[in-house]
Amino acid sequence: MRTIQKHIAGLYLVNVLVIMLLLFGFVVSIDIVTNLGEFVDAARVEVIGATEEAPTDTSTALRHVLATIVAIGDVWWPRLLQLYNYLVGVVLITAMGFTCSQLVKQRELVALMASGISLYRVARPFVLIAAVFASLQFINQEFAVPRVAPLLTRDARDAFQRDVASFAVRLAPDEQGRLWSAEEFQAPTLRVEVEPDPAGRRPLLTDVRVYELGEGRRVVRTLTAPTAYWDGGGWVLAEGAAATVDPTSPVFDGRASYTLSEEERRLTTALDPERLKVRHLQGFASNLGFLEITRMLSGGGMDPRASEALDRIRWGRLAGIASNLITLVAAIPFFLLRVPGSMLASSLKAAPIALAGLAASAASTSIEVPGLPIWLAAFLPVLLLAPIAVALFTAIRT
């Protein structure tokens, strides 16, 4: 029996890998065809420089071609990690259907049942291989994708860039009722390294303005500084100045402007560089790990709607993995046939269950059910699919 299960597992694994490679190649090919000019321009700047418009000799042209290939790989290798999380559920179910079709076509299921082997034992390799790929999905989305999250925001023009481009900060609130603005935010790495180096590798804000709010959310004091750097627990303003504001005035009427002392120039806040990036980059939060999102939520100082959205992402991704596995279990009975039959008919019967399960997996990060805790609402599709999967799986005629 072990030999048979190894044979089925190997066949299923090959089908999974082939389908995944085909889908990856299809997606990458479309992007290359659409954005080839931008990849070529990025490679030209990297190899030749921004001043020349075309290669001047054969060796330069060859280096330009090789650099274009490298640029495509540089942009797409982190995207493939993200794409794996999106496609793994579809691939597992599709590969299971193809594998069962091969077994039925070659009459192997008939031979197995004639020898007294239960179809439940035939289903075991599918579940085990799917569990392995689900575990890889969990490891990928919790550890691999968060480490390359800044690279996922790039397009073809940003090939060879290793981090998020600088951007402006506009009225970002923190937990102490302050609003932060800066003309430019620069962060060399996603994970902040705390070093006594205010002018070097620290995340940096340029042309900083901090508005402190009073009653009625009116500005009572403004803090300004040419630059500010993150020291691991707060922002340190360089040569900061403050001005009180007349709360009765409809405009920012600065009063009693004075220079901040060294202690006043350090502003402790939960608005760290990671949170600034999450606020700026749409979809960036969905690429953070469970523990990173948990740490962000525990820090406080976030808008309630943003906190709820992050919480749904946190629990929804776990629910999505569970939903993929349960959908596979629910689809298996349609393909494990006692006698040879039409796989097209089996596919049509399995399609509603498979589509519902995959849709539930995709929507698990955004499901909102009034009256239910966020974590329970995220797992609601799983709870609804589980009885159906159990009923279908236990009804296999074997």
Coordinates of C-alpha atoms in Angstrom, one line a residue:
M1 CA 0.0 0.0 0.0
R2 CA 2.9 2.4 0.7
T3 CA 4.1 1.9 -2.8
I4 CA 0.7 2.8 -4.2
Q5 CA 0.4 5.8 -2.0
K6 CA 3.9 7.0 -3.0
H7 CA 2.9 6.6 -6.6
I8 CA -0.2 8.7 -6.2
A9 CA 1.6 11.3 -4.1
G10 CA 4.4 11.5 -6.7
L11 CA 1.9 11.9 -9.5
Y12 CA -0.1 14.6 -7.6
L13 CA 3.1 16.4 -6.7
V14 CA 4.3 16.5 -10.4
N15 CA 0.9 17.8 -11.5
V16 CA 0.9 20.5 -8.8
L17 CA 4.4 21.7 -9.8
V18 CA 3.6 21.6 -13.5
I19 CA 0.3 23.6 -13.1
M20 CA 2.0 26.1 -10.8
L21 CA 4.9 26.7 -13.2
L22 CA 2.4 27.1 -16.1
L23 CA 0.4 29.7 -14.2
F24 CA 3.5 31.5 -13.1
G25 CA 4.9 31.5 -16.6
F26 CA 1.6 32.8 -18.0
V27 CA 1.3 35.7 -15.5
V28 CA 5.0 36.7 -15.9
S29 CA 4.8 36.5 -19.7
I30 CA 1.8 38.8 -19.8
D31 CA 3.6 41.4 -17.6
I32 CA 6.8 41.1 -19.8
V33 CA 4.9 41.7 -23.0
T34 CA 3.0 44.6 -21.4
N35 CA 6.0 46.3 -19.7
L36 CA 9.0 45.2 -21.8
G37 CA 9.9 48.8 -22.7
E38 CA 10.1 49.8 -19.1
F39 CA 12.3 46.8 -18.3
V40 CA 14.6 47.8 -21.2
D41 CA 14.8 51.4 -19.9
A42 CA 15.6 50.3 -16.4
A43 CA 18.3 48.0 -17.7
R44 CA 19.7 50.7 -19.9
V45 CA 20.0 53.1 -16.9
E46 CA 21.7 50.4 -14.9
V47 CA 24.2 49.3 -17.5
I48 CA 24.8 52.3 -19.8
G49 CA 23.6 55.2 -17.8
A50 CA 20.8 57.7 -18.1
T51 CA 22.7 59.9 -20.6
E52 CA 22.9 57.5 -23.6
E53 CA 19.8 56.4 -25.5
A54 CA 21.1 53.2 -27.1
P55 CA 24.0 50.8 -26.9
T56 CA 27.0 51.9 -28.9
D57 CA 28.7 48.5 -29.5
T58 CA 28.1 44.8 -29.5
S59 CA 29.4 44.1 -26.0
T60 CA 27.3 46.9 -24.5
A61 CA 24.2 45.7 -26.4
L62 CA 24.8 42.2 -25.0
R63 CA 25.1 43.5 -21.5
H64 CA 21.9 45.5 -22.1
V65 CA 20.0 42.3 -23.0
L66 CA 21.4 40.4 -20.0
A67 CA 20.6 43.3 -17.7
T68 CA 17.0 43.4 -19.1
I69 CA 16.6 39.7 -18.2
V70 CA 18.1 40.4 -14.7
A71 CA 15.7 43.3 -14.3
I72 CA 12.7 41.0 -15.1
G73 CA 13.9 38.5 -12.5
D74 CA 14.7 41.2 -10.0
V75 CA 11.1 42.6 -10.1
W76 CA 9.4 39.2 -10.3
W77 CA 11.1 36.9 -7.8
P78 CA 9.4 38.6 -4.8
R79 CA 6.1 38.8 -6.7
L80 CA 6.2 35.0 -7.2
L81 CA 6.3 34.5 -3.5
Q82 CA 3.2 36.6 -3.2
L83 CA 1.6 34.9 -6.2
Y84 CA 2.1 31.5 -4.6
N85 CA -0.2 32.5 -1.7
Y86 CA -2.9 33.6 -4.2
L87 CA -2.8 30.6 -6.5
V88 CA -1.9 27.6 -4.2
G89 CA -5.6 26.8 -3.4
V90 CA -6.6 26.8 -7.1
V91 CA -3.5 24.8 -8.1
L92 CA -4.1 22.1 -5.4
I93 CA -7.7 21.4 -6.5
T94 CA -6.9 21.6 -10.2
A95 CA -4.0 19.2 -9.8
M96 CA -6.1 16.8 -7.8
G97 CA -8.7 16.7 -10.6
F98 CA -6.0 16.0 -13.2
T99 CA -4.4 13.3 -11.1
C100 CA -7.7 11.5 -10.4
S101 CA -8.5 11.7 -14.1
Q102 CA -5.3 9.9 -14.9
L103 CA -6.0 7.2 -12.3
V104 CA -9.5 6.7 -13.7
K105 CA -8.4 6.7 -17.3
Q106 CA -5.8 4.0 -16.6
R107 CA -8.3 2.0 -14.5
E108 CA -6.0 2.2 -11.5
L109 CA -8.9 2.9 -9.1
V110 CA -10.8 -0.1 -10.3
A111 CA -7.7 -2.3 -9.7
L112 CA -7.2 -0.9 -6.2
M113 CA -10.8 -1.5 -5.2
A114 CA -10.7 -5.0 -6.7
S115 CA -7.7 -5.7 -4.5
G116 CA -9.7 -4.6 -1.4
I117 CA -8.1 -1.2 -0.9
S118 CA -10.4 1.5 0.3
L119 CA -10.7 4.8 -1.6
Y120 CA -10.1 6.6 1.7
R121 CA -6.6 5.3 1.6
V122 CA -6.3 6.6 -2.0
A123 CA -7.4 10.0 -0.8
R124 CA -4.7 10.2 1.9
P125 CA -1.8 11.2 -0.4
F126 CA -3.9 14.1 -1.7
V127 CA -4.6 15.4 1.8
L128 CA -1.0 15.0 3.0
I129 CA 0.5 16.7 -0.1
A130 CA -2.0 19.6 0.2
A131 CA -1.2 19.9 3.9
V132 CA 2.5 20.3 3.0
F133 CA 1.8 23.0 0.5
A134 CA -0.5 24.7 3.0
S135 CA 2.3 24.7 5.5
L136 CA 4.6 26.2 2.9
Q137 CA 1.9 28.9 2.3
F138 CA 1.9 29.7 6.1
I139 CA 5.7 29.9 6.2
N140 CA 5.8 32.0 3.1
Q141 CA 3.2 34.5 4.1
E142 CA 4.5 34.9 7.7
F143 CA 8.2 34.9 7.2
A144 CA 9.2 35.2 3.5
V145 CA 6.8 37.8 2.1
P146 CA 7.2 40.3 5.0
R147 CA 10.9 40.3 4.4
V148 CA 10.5 41.3 0.8
A149 CA 7.3 43.5 1.3
P150 CA 9.0 46.7 0.2
L151 CA 10.0 45.1 -3.1
L152 CA 6.4 44.2 -3.9
T153 CA 5.4 47.8 -4.4
R154 CA 7.9 48.2 -7.3
D155 CA 7.0 48.2 -11.0
A156 CA 9.2 47.6 -14.1
R157 CA 10.7 51.1 -13.9
D158 CA 11.9 50.4 -10.3
A159 CA 14.0 47.3 -11.2
F160 CA 17.3 47.1 -9.2
Q161 CA 15.9 49.3 -6.5
R162 CA 16.0 47.6 -3.1
D163 CA 13.5 49.5 -1.0
V164 CA 10.4 51.7 -1.2
A165 CA 11.0 55.1 -2.8
S166 CA 10.7 58.1 -0.5
F167 CA 7.3 59.7 -0.1
A168 CA 5.6 62.6 1.7
V169 CA 3.8 62.2 5.0
R170 CA 0.5 64.0 5.2
L171 CA -1.2 64.5 8.6
A172 CA -0.5 61.1 10.0
P173 CA -2.2 60.8 13.5
D174 CA -0.5 59.1 16.5
E175 CA -1.8 57.9 19.8
Q176 CA -1.1 61.1 21.6
G177 CA -3.4 63.3 19.5
R178 CA -0.7 64.7 17.3
L179 CA -0.7 65.1 13.5
W180 CA 2.6 64.5 11.7
S181 CA 3.6 65.9 8.3
A182 CA 6.8 65.8 6.4
E183 CA 7.8 66.6 2.8
E184 CA 9.9 63.4 2.5
F185 CA 10.2 60.2 4.4
Q186 CA 13.2 58.0 3.8
A187 CA 13.7 54.5 5.3
P188 CA 16.7 52.4 4.1
T189 CA 15.2 49.1 5.4
L190 CA 11.9 47.7 6.4
R191 CA 13.2 46.5 9.7
V192 CA 14.5 49.5 11.7
E193 CA 18.0 49.2 13.0
V194 CA 18.6 51.3 16.1
E195 CA 22.1 52.7 16.0
P196 CA 23.7 56.0 17.3
D197 CA 23.9 57.4 13.8
P198 CA 21.5 60.3 13.3
A199 CA 22.9 61.3 10.0
G200 CA 23.3 57.8 8.4
R201 CA 21.2 54.8 8.1
R202 CA 18.3 55.8 10.3
P203 CA 14.8 56.4 8.9
L204 CA 14.6 60.1 8.2
L205 CA 11.9 62.7 7.9
T206 CA 12.6 66.0 6.1
D207 CA 10.8 69.4 6.7
V208 CA 8.8 68.1 9.6
R209 CA 5.7 69.7 11.1
V210 CA 3.9 68.2 14.2
Y211 CA 0.5 69.6 15.2
E212 CA -0.6 69.1 18.8
L213 CA -4.4 69.1 19.1
G214 CA -6.5 70.3 22.0
E215 CA -10.2 70.4 22.7
G216 CA -12.4 70.1 19.6
R217 CA -9.3 68.8 17.7
R218 CA -8.0 72.3 17.2
V219 CA -4.3 72.9 16.9
V220 CA -2.8 74.4 20.1
R221 CA 0.9 74.1 19.2
T222 CA 3.1 73.4 16.2
L223 CA 6.5 71.9 16.2
T224 CA 8.8 72.3 13.3
A225 CA 12.2 70.9 12.3
P226 CA 14.3 70.6 9.2
T227 CA 14.9 66.9 9.8
A228 CA 13.9 64.2 12.3
Y229 CA 15.3 60.6 12.8
W230 CA 13.9 57.5 14.4
D231 CA 15.9 56.2 17.4
G232 CA 13.9 53.1 18.1
G233 CA 11.2 54.6 20.4
G234 CA 10.5 58.0 19.0
W235 CA 11.4 60.7 16.6
V236 CA 14.2 63.1 17.4
L237 CA 13.8 66.6 15.9
A238 CA 16.9 68.4 14.7
E239 CA 17.0 72.0 15.8
G240 CA 13.3 71.9 16.5
A241 CA 11.2 75.0 17.2
A242 CA 7.7 75.4 18.7
A243 CA 4.9 77.9 18.4
T244 CA 1.7 78.1 20.4
V245 CA -1.5 78.7 18.4
D246 CA -4.4 80.9 19.4
P247 CA -7.3 78.3 19.7
T248 CA -9.9 81.0 18.9
S249 CA -8.3 81.9 15.6
P250 CA -9.5 80.1 12.4
V251 CA -6.0 80.0 11.0
F252 CA -2.6 78.9 12.3
D253 CA -1.7 82.1 14.2
G254 CA 1.7 81.3 15.7
R255 CA 2.4 82.9 19.1
A256 CA 5.4 82.8 21.4
S257 CA 7.7 80.9 19.1
Y258 CA 10.7 79.4 20.9
T259 CA 13.5 76.8 20.4
L260 CA 12.9 73.3 21.8
S261 CA 15.2 72.0 24.5
E262 CA 17.0 68.7 23.9
E263 CA 14.5 66.8 25.9
E264 CA 11.5 68.4 24.1
R265 CA 13.0 67.5 20.7
R266 CA 12.5 63.8 21.3
L267 CA 8.9 62.8 20.7
T268 CA 7.9 59.4 21.9
T269 CA 5.3 57.9 19.6
A270 CA 4.0 54.6 18.2
L271 CA 4.0 56.2 14.8
D272 CA 7.2 54.3 13.7
P273 CA 8.6 53.9 10.2
E274 CA 6.7 50.6 9.6
R275 CA 3.4 52.3 10.4
L276 CA 4.2 55.2 8.1
K277 CA 4.9 52.8 5.3
V278 CA 1.7 50.9 6.0
R279 CA -0.3 54.1 6.0
H280 CA 1.2 55.2 2.7
L281 CA 1.4 52.0 0.6
Q282 CA -1.9 50.5 -0.3
G283 CA -1.9 46.7 0.2
F284 CA 1.4 46.8 2.2
A285 CA -0.3 45.7 5.4
S286 CA -1.5 42.5 3.7
N287 CA 2.1 41.5 3.3
L288 CA 3.1 41.8 6.9
G289 CA 3.2 38.8 9.2
F290 CA 0.8 37.8 11.9
L291 CA 3.1 38.8 14.7
E292 CA 4.1 42.1 13.0
I293 CA 0.4 43.0 12.7
T294 CA -0.2 42.0 16.3
R295 CA 2.6 44.2 17.4
M296 CA 1.3 47.1 15.4
L297 CA -2.2 46.7 16.9
S298 CA -0.9 46.4 20.4
G299 CA 1.0 49.7 20.0
G300 CA -2.3 51.6 19.8
G301 CA -2.7 55.1 18.3
M302 CA -4.3 53.8 15.1
D303 CA -7.6 54.8 13.6
P304 CA -10.3 52.3 14.7
R305 CA -11.3 51.5 11.1
A306 CA -7.7 50.9 10.1
S307 CA -7.2 48.7 13.2
E308 CA -10.2 46.6 12.3
A309 CA -9.0 46.2 8.7
L310 CA -5.6 45.0 10.0
D311 CA -7.3 42.6 12.4
R312 CA -9.3 41.1 9.6
I313 CA -6.2 40.7 7.5
R314 CA -4.4 39.0 10.4
W315 CA -7.1 36.4 11.1
G316 CA -8.4 36.1 7.5
R317 CA -5.1 34.7 6.1
L318 CA -5.1 31.9 8.6
A319 CA -8.8 31.2 7.8
G320 CA -7.8 31.3 4.1
I321 CA -5.3 28.4 4.5
A322 CA -7.9 26.4 6.4
S323 CA -10.5 27.1 3.7
N324 CA -8.2 25.9 1.0
L325 CA -7.7 22.5 2.7
I326 CA -11.4 22.0 3.5
T327 CA -12.3 22.9 -0.1
L328 CA -9.9 20.2 -1.3
V329 CA -11.4 17.6 1.0
A330 CA -14.9 18.6 -0.2
A331 CA -13.9 18.2 -3.9
I332 CA -12.1 14.9 -3.6
P333 CA -15.3 12.7 -3.5
F334 CA -16.4 14.0 -6.9
F335 CA -13.2 12.5 -8.6
L336 CA -12.7 9.3 -6.7
L337 CA -15.0 7.1 -8.8
R338 CA -15.6 3.4 -8.2
V339 CA -16.0 2.8 -12.0
P340 CA -14.6 4.8 -14.9
G341 CA -16.8 7.7 -15.7
S342 CA -16.9 11.2 -17.2
M343 CA -14.4 13.5 -15.5
L344 CA -16.2 16.5 -17.2
A345 CA -19.4 15.6 -15.3
S346 CA -17.4 15.2 -12.1
S347 CA -15.7 18.6 -12.7
L348 CA -19.1 20.3 -13.3
K349 CA -20.5 18.8 -10.0
A350 CA -17.4 19.8 -8.0
A351 CA -17.2 23.3 -9.5
P352 CA -19.8 25.0 -7.2
I353 CA -18.2 23.6 -4.1
A354 CA -14.7 24.5 -5.3
L355 CA -15.6 28.0 -6.4
A356 CA -17.4 28.7 -3.2
G357 CA -14.5 27.5 -1.1
L358 CA -11.9 29.4 -3.1
A359 CA -14.0 32.6 -3.0
A360 CA -14.4 32.2 0.7
S361 CA -10.6 31.8 1.0
A362 CA -10.0 35.0 -1.1
A363 CA -12.6 37.0 0.8
S364 CA -11.6 35.9 4.3
T365 CA -9.4 38.9 4.9
S366 CA -12.3 41.3 4.2
I367 CA -15.4 39.6 5.7
E368 CA -17.2 41.8 8.1
V369 CA -20.2 40.4 10.0
P370 CA -22.0 42.8 12.5
G371 CA -22.2 41.4 16.0
L372 CA -19.4 38.8 15.5
P373 CA -15.8 39.2 16.7
I374 CA -13.4 39.8 13.8
W375 CA -11.6 36.5 14.3
L376 CA -14.9 34.5 14.3
A377 CA -16.2 36.4 11.2
A378 CA -12.9 35.5 9.4
F379 CA -13.4 31.8 10.2
L380 CA -17.2 31.8 9.4
P381 CA -16.7 30.4 5.8
V382 CA -14.6 27.6 7.2
L383 CA -17.3 26.8 9.8
L384 CA -19.9 26.7 7.0
L385 CA -17.7 24.6 4.6
A386 CA -16.6 22.1 7.2
P387 CA -19.9 20.2 7.6
I388 CA -20.4 20.1 3.8
A389 CA -16.9 18.7 3.4
V390 CA -17.4 16.1 6.1
A391 CA -20.7 15.0 4.7
L392 CA -19.3 14.6 1.1
F393 CA -16.1 12.9 2.2
T394 CA -17.9 10.4 4.4
A395 CA -20.3 9.6 1.6
I396 CA -17.6 8.2 -0.7
R397 CA -18.7 4.8 -1.9
T398 CA -15.8 2.5 -1.3

